[in-house]
Short mmCIF file of C-alpha atoms in Angstrom, two decimals:
data_model
loop_
_atom_site.label_atom_id
_atom_site.label_comp_id
_atom_site.label_asym_id
_atom_site.label_seq_id
_atom_site.Cartn_x
_atom_site.Cartn_y
_atom_site.Cartn_z
CA MET S 1 -0.01 -0.19 0.13
CA PHE S 2 1.34 3.65 -0.69
CA ARG S 3 2.11 5.51 2.14
CA PHE S 4 3.15 9.13 2.06
CA GLY S 5 6.65 9.38 4.05
CA ASN S 6 5.93 7.06 6.51
CA SER S 7 2.15 7.68 7.38
CA SER S 8 1.89 5.42 10.13
CA LEU S 9 3.38 8.37 11.98
CA LEU S 10 0.85 10.86 11.18
CA SER S 11 -2.28 11.16 13.62
CA PRO S 12 -5.98 11.20 12.33
CA TYR S 13 -5.80 14.88 12.49
CA GLU S 14 -2.50 15.58 10.86
CA ALA S 15 -3.55 13.32 8.24
CA PHE S 16 -6.87 15.17 7.69
CA ARG S 17 -5.09 18.35 7.60
CA LEU S 18 -2.46 17.20 4.85
CA SER S 19 -5.57 15.80 2.81
CA LEU S 20 -7.09 19.29 2.89
CA ALA S 21 -3.63 20.84 1.87
CA SER S 22 -3.63 18.58 -1.05
CA PRO S 23 -6.94 17.20 -2.10
CA ARG S 24 -6.05 15.58 -5.37
CA CYS S 25 -3.03 13.77 -3.92
CA SER S 26 -5.35 12.69 -1.35
CA MET S 27 -7.96 11.29 -3.67
CA ASN S 28 -5.30 9.27 -5.32
CA ALA S 29 -4.06 7.79 -1.94
CA VAL S 30 -7.96 6.67 -1.53
CA ARG S 31 -8.13 5.43 -4.79
CA ASP S 32 -5.00 3.20 -4.66
CA ARG S 33 -6.17 1.99 -1.29
CA ILE S 34 -9.23 0.62 -3.04
CA ALA S 35 -7.93 -0.31 -6.56
CA GLY S 36 -4.22 -0.75 -5.78
CA ASN S 37 -1.37 0.90 -7.33
CA GLY S 38 -0.04 -1.72 -9.66
CA SER S 39 -1.32 -0.21 -12.83
CA ILE S 40 -1.20 3.65 -12.35
CA ARG S 41 -0.14 5.88 -15.26
CA PHE S 42 2.23 8.18 -12.97
CA PRO S 43 4.16 7.68 -9.86
CA ARG S 44 2.60 8.93 -6.89
CA ARG S 45 5.80 10.06 -5.22
CA ILE S 46 8.56 12.16 -6.76
CA LEU S 47 12.05 12.40 -4.65
CA LEU S 48 13.29 15.44 -5.90
CA HIS S 49 17.13 15.68 -5.36
CA LEU S 50 18.15 19.43 -5.21
CA ALA S 51 22.10 19.31 -4.13
CA ASN S 52 24.61 17.31 -4.87
CA ARG S 53 26.37 18.53 -1.79
CA CYS S 54 26.56 17.67 1.74
CA ASN S 55 28.00 19.16 4.81
CA PHE S 56 27.96 15.81 6.64
CA ALA S 57 30.36 12.63 6.05
CA CYS S 58 27.93 10.08 6.97
CA PRO S 59 29.22 6.69 6.17
CA MET S 60 26.01 4.64 5.72
CA CYS S 61 24.68 7.19 3.15
CA SER S 62 23.85 5.49 0.09
CA ILE S 63 22.88 8.51 -1.68
CA GLY S 64 26.29 10.04 -0.84
CA VAL S 65 27.98 6.75 -2.65
CA ALA S 66 25.96 7.42 -5.61
CA ARG S 67 26.55 11.16 -5.41
CA GLU S 68 30.51 10.77 -5.30
CA GLU S 69 30.19 8.64 -8.87
CA ARG S 70 28.22 11.43 -10.27
CA GLN S 71 30.38 14.19 -8.90
CA LYS S 72 32.61 12.57 -11.14
CA GLU S 73 30.90 13.53 -14.07
CA GLY S 74 30.78 17.32 -13.12
CA ARG S 75 26.77 17.09 -11.78
CA GLY S 76 26.10 19.92 -9.68
CA ASP S 77 23.05 20.83 -7.94
CA SER S 78 19.52 21.07 -9.77
CA PRO S 79 19.09 23.84 -12.40
CA TRP S 80 15.61 25.43 -11.58
CA GLU S 81 14.38 23.93 -15.14
CA VAL S 82 14.82 20.57 -13.48
CA VAL S 83 12.84 21.62 -10.30
CA GLU S 84 10.50 23.66 -11.95
CA LYS S 85 9.60 20.94 -14.78
CA ALA S 86 9.39 18.30 -12.25
CA ILE S 87 6.68 20.08 -9.83
CA THR S 88 4.64 21.40 -12.60
CA GLU S 89 4.47 17.76 -13.73
CA ALA S 90 3.51 16.55 -10.61
CA ALA S 91 0.90 19.27 -10.21
CA LYS S 92 -0.90 18.23 -13.10
CA HIS S 93 -1.40 14.30 -11.80
CA GLY S 94 -1.61 15.07 -7.74
CA CYS S 95 1.72 13.59 -6.60
CA TYR S 96 3.42 14.09 -3.72
CA VAL S 97 7.17 15.65 -3.61
CA GLU S 98 9.85 15.08 -1.07
CA LEU S 99 13.02 17.38 -1.22
CA LEU S 100 16.25 15.50 -0.47
CA GLY S 101 19.98 15.93 -1.31
CA GLY S 102 22.65 15.79 -0.66
CA GLU S 103 21.63 18.23 1.84
CA PRO S 104 18.54 20.10 0.78
CA SER S 105 19.14 22.92 3.10
CA LEU S 106 22.25 23.78 0.94
CA TYR S 107 20.28 24.55 -2.00
CA GLY S 108 19.92 28.26 -3.03
CA ARG S 109 16.27 28.31 -4.21
CA LEU S 110 14.77 26.43 -1.22
CA PHE S 111 12.43 28.90 -0.53
CA ASP S 112 11.14 28.99 -4.32
CA THR S 113 11.00 25.25 -4.63
CA ILE S 114 8.60 24.87 -1.38
CA ALA S 115 6.55 28.07 -2.60
CA LEU S 116 6.18 26.47 -5.70
CA LEU S 117 4.79 22.97 -4.14
CA THR S 118 2.73 25.29 -1.99
CA LYS S 119 0.97 27.27 -4.79
CA TYR S 120 0.15 23.92 -6.84
CA ARG S 121 -1.54 22.53 -3.37
CA LEU S 122 1.08 19.79 -3.24
CA PRO S 123 2.43 18.84 0.01
CA SER S 124 6.14 19.52 0.75
CA TYR S 125 8.42 16.98 2.66
CA ILE S 126 12.28 17.48 3.57
CA VAL S 127 14.75 15.10 4.73
CA THR S 128 17.61 17.09 6.21
CA ASN S 129 20.69 16.62 8.65
CA GLY S 130 19.57 19.66 10.58
CA PHE S 131 22.75 21.43 10.72
CA ASN S 132 21.57 24.55 8.80
CA LEU S 133 17.73 24.25 10.21
CA LYS S 134 17.76 27.26 12.60
CA LYS S 135 19.41 29.40 9.61
CA ARG S 136 16.35 28.28 7.13
CA ALA S 137 13.74 27.67 9.57
CA HIS S 138 11.98 30.95 8.73
CA GLU S 139 12.24 30.79 5.09
CA VAL S 140 11.14 27.12 4.64
CA ILE S 141 7.91 27.98 7.23
CA GLU S 142 6.81 31.14 5.29
CA ALA S 143 7.07 29.16 2.10
CA GLY S 144 4.57 26.57 3.33
CA LEU S 145 6.69 23.53 4.22
CA LYS S 146 4.23 20.81 5.40
CA VAL S 147 6.59 17.79 6.66
CA LEU S 148 10.16 18.27 8.36
CA LEU S 149 12.17 15.10 8.61
CA VAL S 150 15.49 15.36 10.70
CA SER S 151 18.03 12.75 10.73
CA MET S 152 19.63 12.53 14.32
CA ASP S 153 21.64 9.04 15.02
CA GLY S 154 23.14 10.33 18.29
CA TRP S 155 22.01 11.41 22.03
CA ASP S 156 24.83 13.95 22.60
CA GLU S 157 27.40 15.66 21.20
CA GLU S 158 30.07 13.01 21.06
CA SER S 159 27.79 10.30 19.58
CA SER S 160 26.19 12.47 17.05
CA TYR S 161 29.65 13.60 15.79
CA LYS S 162 30.33 10.00 14.92
CA ARG S 163 27.69 10.04 12.53
CA GLY S 164 28.74 12.92 10.16
CA LEU S 165 31.83 14.01 11.64
CA VAL S 166 30.69 17.34 12.05
CA PRO S 167 31.47 19.27 15.46
CA GLY S 168 28.14 20.82 16.93
CA SER S 169 25.90 18.70 15.03
CA PHE S 170 23.66 17.66 18.09
CA GLU S 171 23.40 21.14 19.25
CA ALA S 172 22.73 22.59 15.57
CA ILE S 173 19.53 20.10 15.61
CA ARG S 174 18.50 20.95 19.16
CA ALA S 175 18.47 24.36 18.42
CA GLY S 176 17.17 24.13 14.65
CA ILE S 177 14.20 22.22 16.19
CA GLU S 178 13.43 24.83 18.96
CA GLU S 179 13.33 27.50 16.05
CA VAL S 180 11.02 25.62 14.11
CA ASN S 181 8.57 24.79 16.98
CA ARG S 182 8.83 28.58 17.94
CA LEU S 183 7.96 29.91 14.55
CA ARG S 184 5.44 27.54 13.17
CA ARG S 185 1.71 28.26 12.92
CA GLY S 186 -0.53 25.60 13.91
CA ILE S 187 0.58 21.99 12.66
CA PHE S 188 2.87 22.70 10.17
CA PRO S 189 5.41 21.58 9.47
CA ILE S 190 4.78 18.08 11.10
CA LEU S 191 7.88 17.48 12.62
CA ARG S 192 9.71 14.15 12.67
CA ILE S 193 13.24 12.49 13.69
CA SER S 194 14.74 9.76 12.00
CA SER S 195 17.34 7.37 13.19
CA VAL S 196 19.45 5.10 11.73
CA ILE S 197 20.98 2.03 13.61
CA THR S 198 24.76 2.10 13.15
CA LYS S 199 28.03 0.67 14.82
CA ALA S 200 27.94 3.80 16.89
CA ASN S 201 24.63 3.90 18.52
CA TYR S 202 23.32 0.11 18.23
CA ARG S 203 23.84 -0.44 22.37
CA ASP S 204 22.30 3.04 22.99
CA ILE S 205 18.65 3.40 21.06
CA ASP S 206 16.97 3.99 24.05
CA ARG S 207 19.14 7.12 24.83
CA ILE S 208 18.30 8.49 21.45
CA ALA S 209 14.63 7.90 22.62
CA ASP S 210 15.32 10.39 25.52
CA ALA S 211 16.87 12.82 23.36
CA VAL S 212 14.19 12.97 20.76
CA TYR S 213 11.20 13.01 23.60
CA GLY S 214 13.42 15.97 25.30
CA MET S 215 13.55 18.09 22.01
CA GLY S 216 9.76 17.86 22.23
CA VAL S 217 9.63 15.55 19.27
CA ARG S 218 6.36 12.88 19.16
CA ARG S 219 7.31 11.44 15.78
CA TRP S 220 10.32 8.94 15.62
CA MET S 221 11.25 6.83 12.88
CA ILE S 222 13.72 4.12 13.62
CA GLN S 223 15.32 2.06 10.50
CA ASN S 224 17.83 -0.75 10.48
CA TYR S 225 21.13 -0.10 8.65
CA CYS S 226 20.79 -0.79 4.94
CA PHE S 227 23.90 -2.77 3.68
CA MET S 228 24.93 -4.94 0.93
CA ASN S 229 27.33 -7.92 1.43
CA ASP S 230 30.11 -9.06 -1.38
CA ASP S 231 27.95 -12.11 -2.45
CA ALA S 232 24.77 -9.80 -2.99
CA MET S 233 26.81 -7.12 -4.75
CA ALA S 234 28.26 -9.73 -7.22
CA ALA S 235 24.73 -11.12 -7.86
CA HIS S 236 23.78 -7.54 -8.64
CA HIS S 237 26.68 -6.94 -10.94
CA LYS S 238 25.88 -10.02 -12.73
CA MET S 239 22.03 -8.83 -13.16
CA LYS S 240 23.35 -5.83 -14.57
CA ALA S 241 25.71 -7.75 -17.20
CA GLU S 242 22.87 -10.19 -18.37
CA THR S 243 19.91 -7.73 -18.31
CA GLY S 244 21.19 -4.15 -18.07
CA ILE S 245 19.09 -3.28 -15.31
CA GLY S 246 20.93 -2.19 -12.11
CA ASP S 247 23.23 1.05 -11.01
CA GLN S 248 23.79 2.74 -7.91
CA LEU S 249 22.23 1.25 -4.80
CA MET S 250 20.61 2.60 -1.90
CA MET S 251 22.86 0.38 0.55
CA HIS S 252 26.22 0.78 1.84
CA HIS S 253 28.69 -1.96 0.69
CA ILE S 254 30.05 -4.21 3.34
CA PRO S 255 33.30 -6.05 1.98
CA ASP S 256 34.40 -9.07 3.28
CA ALA S 257 31.57 -9.66 5.91
CA ASP S 258 28.28 -11.55 5.71
CA ALA S 259 26.37 -8.52 7.26
CA TYR S 260 26.77 -5.35 8.85
CA PHE S 261 26.73 -6.78 12.56
CA ASP S 262 28.12 -9.98 13.88
CA ARG S 263 25.88 -12.30 16.33
CA SER S 264 27.29 -10.71 19.49
CA GLU S 265 26.56 -7.24 18.32
CA VAL S 266 22.90 -8.49 17.24
CA ARG S 267 22.38 -9.36 20.89
CA ASP S 268 23.31 -6.12 22.15
CA LEU S 269 20.96 -4.09 19.68
CA GLN S 270 18.20 -6.68 20.70
CA ALA S 271 18.78 -5.65 24.06
CA SER S 272 18.90 -1.98 23.33
CA LEU S 273 15.56 -2.34 21.59
CA ALA S 274 13.91 -3.82 24.25
CA ARG S 275 14.78 -1.15 26.46
CA THR S 276 13.62 1.35 24.04
CA ARG S 277 10.20 -0.38 23.52
CA GLU S 278 9.69 -0.70 27.52
CA LYS S 279 10.74 3.04 27.68
CA LEU S 280 8.44 3.81 25.01
CA LYS S 281 5.47 2.18 26.82
CA ARG S 282 6.03 3.33 30.44
CA GLN S 283 7.63 6.82 29.89
CA TYR S 284 6.56 8.10 26.14
CA PRO S 285 3.47 6.56 25.57
CA ASP S 286 2.53 9.69 23.46
CA MET S 287 5.48 9.17 20.98
CA ARG S 288 4.56 7.88 17.61
CA VAL S 289 7.27 5.44 16.51
CA ASP S 290 7.67 3.74 13.13
CA PHE S 291 9.82 0.47 13.34
CA ASN S 292 8.98 -3.03 12.90
CA PHE S 293 10.16 -4.47 16.72
CA ASP S 294 8.86 -7.99 15.54
CA LEU S 295 11.59 -8.32 12.71
CA ASP S 296 14.00 -11.11 13.57
CA LEU S 297 17.37 -9.16 13.58
CA ASN S 298 19.10 -12.51 13.25
CA ASP S 299 17.68 -12.81 9.83
CA TYR S 300 18.20 -9.37 8.73
CA TYR S 301 21.91 -9.06 9.83
CA SER S 302 22.80 -12.27 7.99
CA PRO S 303 23.82 -13.17 4.14
CA ARG S 304 19.92 -14.43 3.61
CA ARG S 305 18.35 -12.86 0.97
CA PRO S 306 14.65 -11.82 1.31
CA ALA S 307 12.09 -14.37 0.78
CA SER S 308 10.37 -14.33 -2.61
CA SER S 309 7.05 -13.28 -0.82
CA SER S 310 8.90 -9.90 0.25
CA LYS S 311 7.26 -6.81 -1.39
CA CYS S 312 8.56 -3.64 -2.15
CA SER S 313 6.35 -0.73 -3.22
CA LEU S 314 9.06 1.76 -4.64
CA PRO S 315 9.30 0.75 -8.24
CA PHE S 316 5.24 0.61 -8.28
CA HIS S 317 4.71 4.39 -6.89
CA ARG S 318 8.08 6.43 -7.27
CA VAL S 319 10.48 7.95 -8.87
CA ASP S 320 13.80 9.99 -8.42
CA VAL S 321 14.93 12.91 -10.11
CA PHE S 322 18.41 14.17 -9.86
CA PRO S 323 20.09 17.24 -10.61
CA ASP S 324 21.26 16.33 -14.11
CA GLY S 325 17.66 15.46 -14.91
CA ARG S 326 17.84 11.72 -14.83
CA ILE S 327 14.50 10.16 -13.70
CA ALA S 328 15.14 6.65 -12.16
CA SER S 329 13.26 3.80 -10.56
CA CYS S 330 14.82 2.16 -7.12
CA GLY S 331 16.63 5.03 -6.14
CA ASP S 332 19.37 5.48 -8.60
CA GLY S 333 19.18 1.85 -9.41
CA HIS S 334 17.71 2.39 -12.94
CA THR S 335 17.59 5.25 -15.41
CA LEU S 336 13.92 5.50 -17.25
CA GLY S 337 14.68 8.94 -19.01
CA ASN S 338 15.54 12.65 -18.50
CA ILE S 339 13.31 15.40 -17.56
CA LEU S 340 15.40 17.84 -19.74
CA SER S 341 14.61 16.14 -22.72
CA GLY S 342 11.56 14.55 -21.80
CA SER S 343 8.73 13.82 -19.26
CA ILE S 344 8.20 11.92 -15.97
CA TYR S 345 5.12 10.42 -17.88
CA ASP S 346 7.01 9.35 -20.77
CA ALA S 347 9.39 7.56 -18.52
CA TRP S 348 7.11 5.93 -16.25
CA ASN S 349 5.13 4.27 -19.40
CA GLY S 350 8.29 4.10 -21.26
CA PRO S 351 10.36 0.95 -22.02
CA GLN S 352 12.91 1.01 -19.80
CA ARG S 353 10.61 0.84 -16.90
CA ALA S 354 8.78 -1.87 -18.65
CA GLU S 355 11.85 -3.69 -18.78
CA LEU S 356 12.39 -3.35 -15.14
CA MET S 357 8.76 -4.29 -14.36
CA ALA S 358 8.93 -7.46 -16.54
CA LEU S 359 12.11 -8.41 -14.29
CA LEU S 360 10.29 -7.99 -11.24
CA ARG S 361 7.56 -10.04 -12.39
CA LYS S 362 9.88 -12.86 -13.52
CA GLU S 363 12.25 -12.53 -10.26
CA ARG S 364 10.13 -10.90 -7.65
CA ILE S 365 13.08 -9.93 -5.58
CA LEU S 366 16.23 -8.79 -7.32
CA PRO S 367 19.89 -8.68 -5.62
CA MET S 368 19.73 -4.69 -5.46
CA CYS S 369 16.28 -5.34 -3.01
CA PHE S 370 18.74 -7.21 -0.62
CA ARG S 371 18.61 -4.72 2.30
CA CYS S 372 16.91 -1.59 0.45
CA CYS S 373 15.03 0.82 2.57
CA GLY S 374 11.94 0.25 0.17
CA ILE S 375 11.43 -3.39 1.07
CA MET S 376 11.44 -2.80 4.76
CA PRO S 377 7.54 -2.53 5.42
CA ASP S 378 7.18 -6.06 4.03
CA LEU S 379 10.45 -7.72 4.59
CA LYS S 380 10.27 -11.46 5.18
CA PHE S 381 12.71 -14.53 5.44
CA ASP S 382 11.34 -18.19 4.73
CA ASP S 383 13.06 -21.07 3.06
CA THR S 384 13.31 -19.48 -0.12
CA SER S 385 16.11 -16.81 1.93
CA THR S 386 19.25 -18.56 0.57
CA PRO S 387 22.43 -16.53 0.60
CA TYR S 388 23.55 -15.30 -2.75
CA PRO S 389 26.42 -17.46 -4.56
CA PRO S 390 29.93 -16.83 -3.16
CA ALA S 391 31.98 -13.93 -4.93
CA ALA S 392 35.45 -12.98 -5.30
CA LEU S 393 36.81 -9.26 -5.85
CA ARG S 394 37.97 -9.08 -9.29
CA SER S 395 38.99 -5.18 -9.22
CA PRO S 396 40.17 -4.32 -5.74
CA GLY S 397 40.52 -0.79 -6.65
CA GLU S 398 37.20 -0.32 -8.34
CA HIS S 399 34.30 0.70 -6.01
CA GLY S 400 31.67 -2.24 -6.05
CA ALA S 401 33.42 -3.80 -8.88
CA TYR S 402 32.31 -7.49 -8.09
CA VAL S 403 31.68 -10.23 -10.69
CA GLN S 404 29.80 -13.94 -9.97
CA LEU S 405 32.31 -16.45 -10.00
CA SER S 406 30.48 -19.85 -9.61
CA GLY S 407 32.13 -22.01 -7.17
CA VAL S 408 34.71 -19.84 -5.86
CA ALA S 409 34.73 -19.02 -2.07
CA LYS S 410 35.70 -15.63 -0.69
CA SER S 411 39.29 -15.39 0.89
#
């Protein structure tokens, strides 16, 4: 089912107010709930990447890895033509637009972008690391921002520094959220914090809960680490060679390991999450949390591939538009077209997407689905969840250059 930016975090009143702010988007959501969205003629979500720059250096940022590759080709921030064309076309079809980067707060025409979305009655949604939030809070609120998601993976300055390697980042987030709460009128922007489970915080998720609540935020999203091991990466490159489908991944490649966490670390994470769940129940019952506490973390942090019954909604309702105009599915996983020379509608209904959908109907789960964020809501493991065959590194100096070598074990 289509969900707008983790809509499980919305209260009924917030959902109602968003529907009034964008009636056409809301009608599409209702229609999809009734009829399904398998054959829609235009995506329901556009992720508009505004900036190929970021003031953080988060090691788990899948967008950052892809951005580094794109920057080698000289691609910078989004020209206004790309932004305006994407939003204007979204307005014709009633499509949600989420603003990403890099870091969107670095984009010079952020106010104009949000104001254009407001003009067309499209709900605006920003994902930010929060470092510039205090400085830009007034203009984004004046422009009509509807949803603000701040990424925060620590609970104090020391732990927050380990995320993006930026001194003062925790205080910047705290001060930015305080400024938003001071300036906003009514419920907008709806404020959320998102935390990724990492090596730096997996023993202390409950301490992040304290920090989130202490900042006055009552909407919290927790996300498991999105990773790709050598064998899944090799299968991805093999698929690309055989089908032409597959590009950058929405996961961090972890070389020479089966999974991001080992069994001992998983036990510590499970204990941390158990404390968090109890704290939410007893101390913070008014905080809405988006996280699957019932997911088997021993399966998740393992080399097992997702079960064939797992489902991902991203290829069925979302596209990403990048600063060079490229329109892609599965994040940056498969290019469908270019908005500078065509339209989102043509790309969505064109041959490149048709090939991707045909492959998905045949295989159901692709290697690039391995631990992608898109599959999280419906991720399952069963007897079909066998690991990918062993792989070997063909070109040690090349990022992600893995090929399938049948019958060869990793050293």
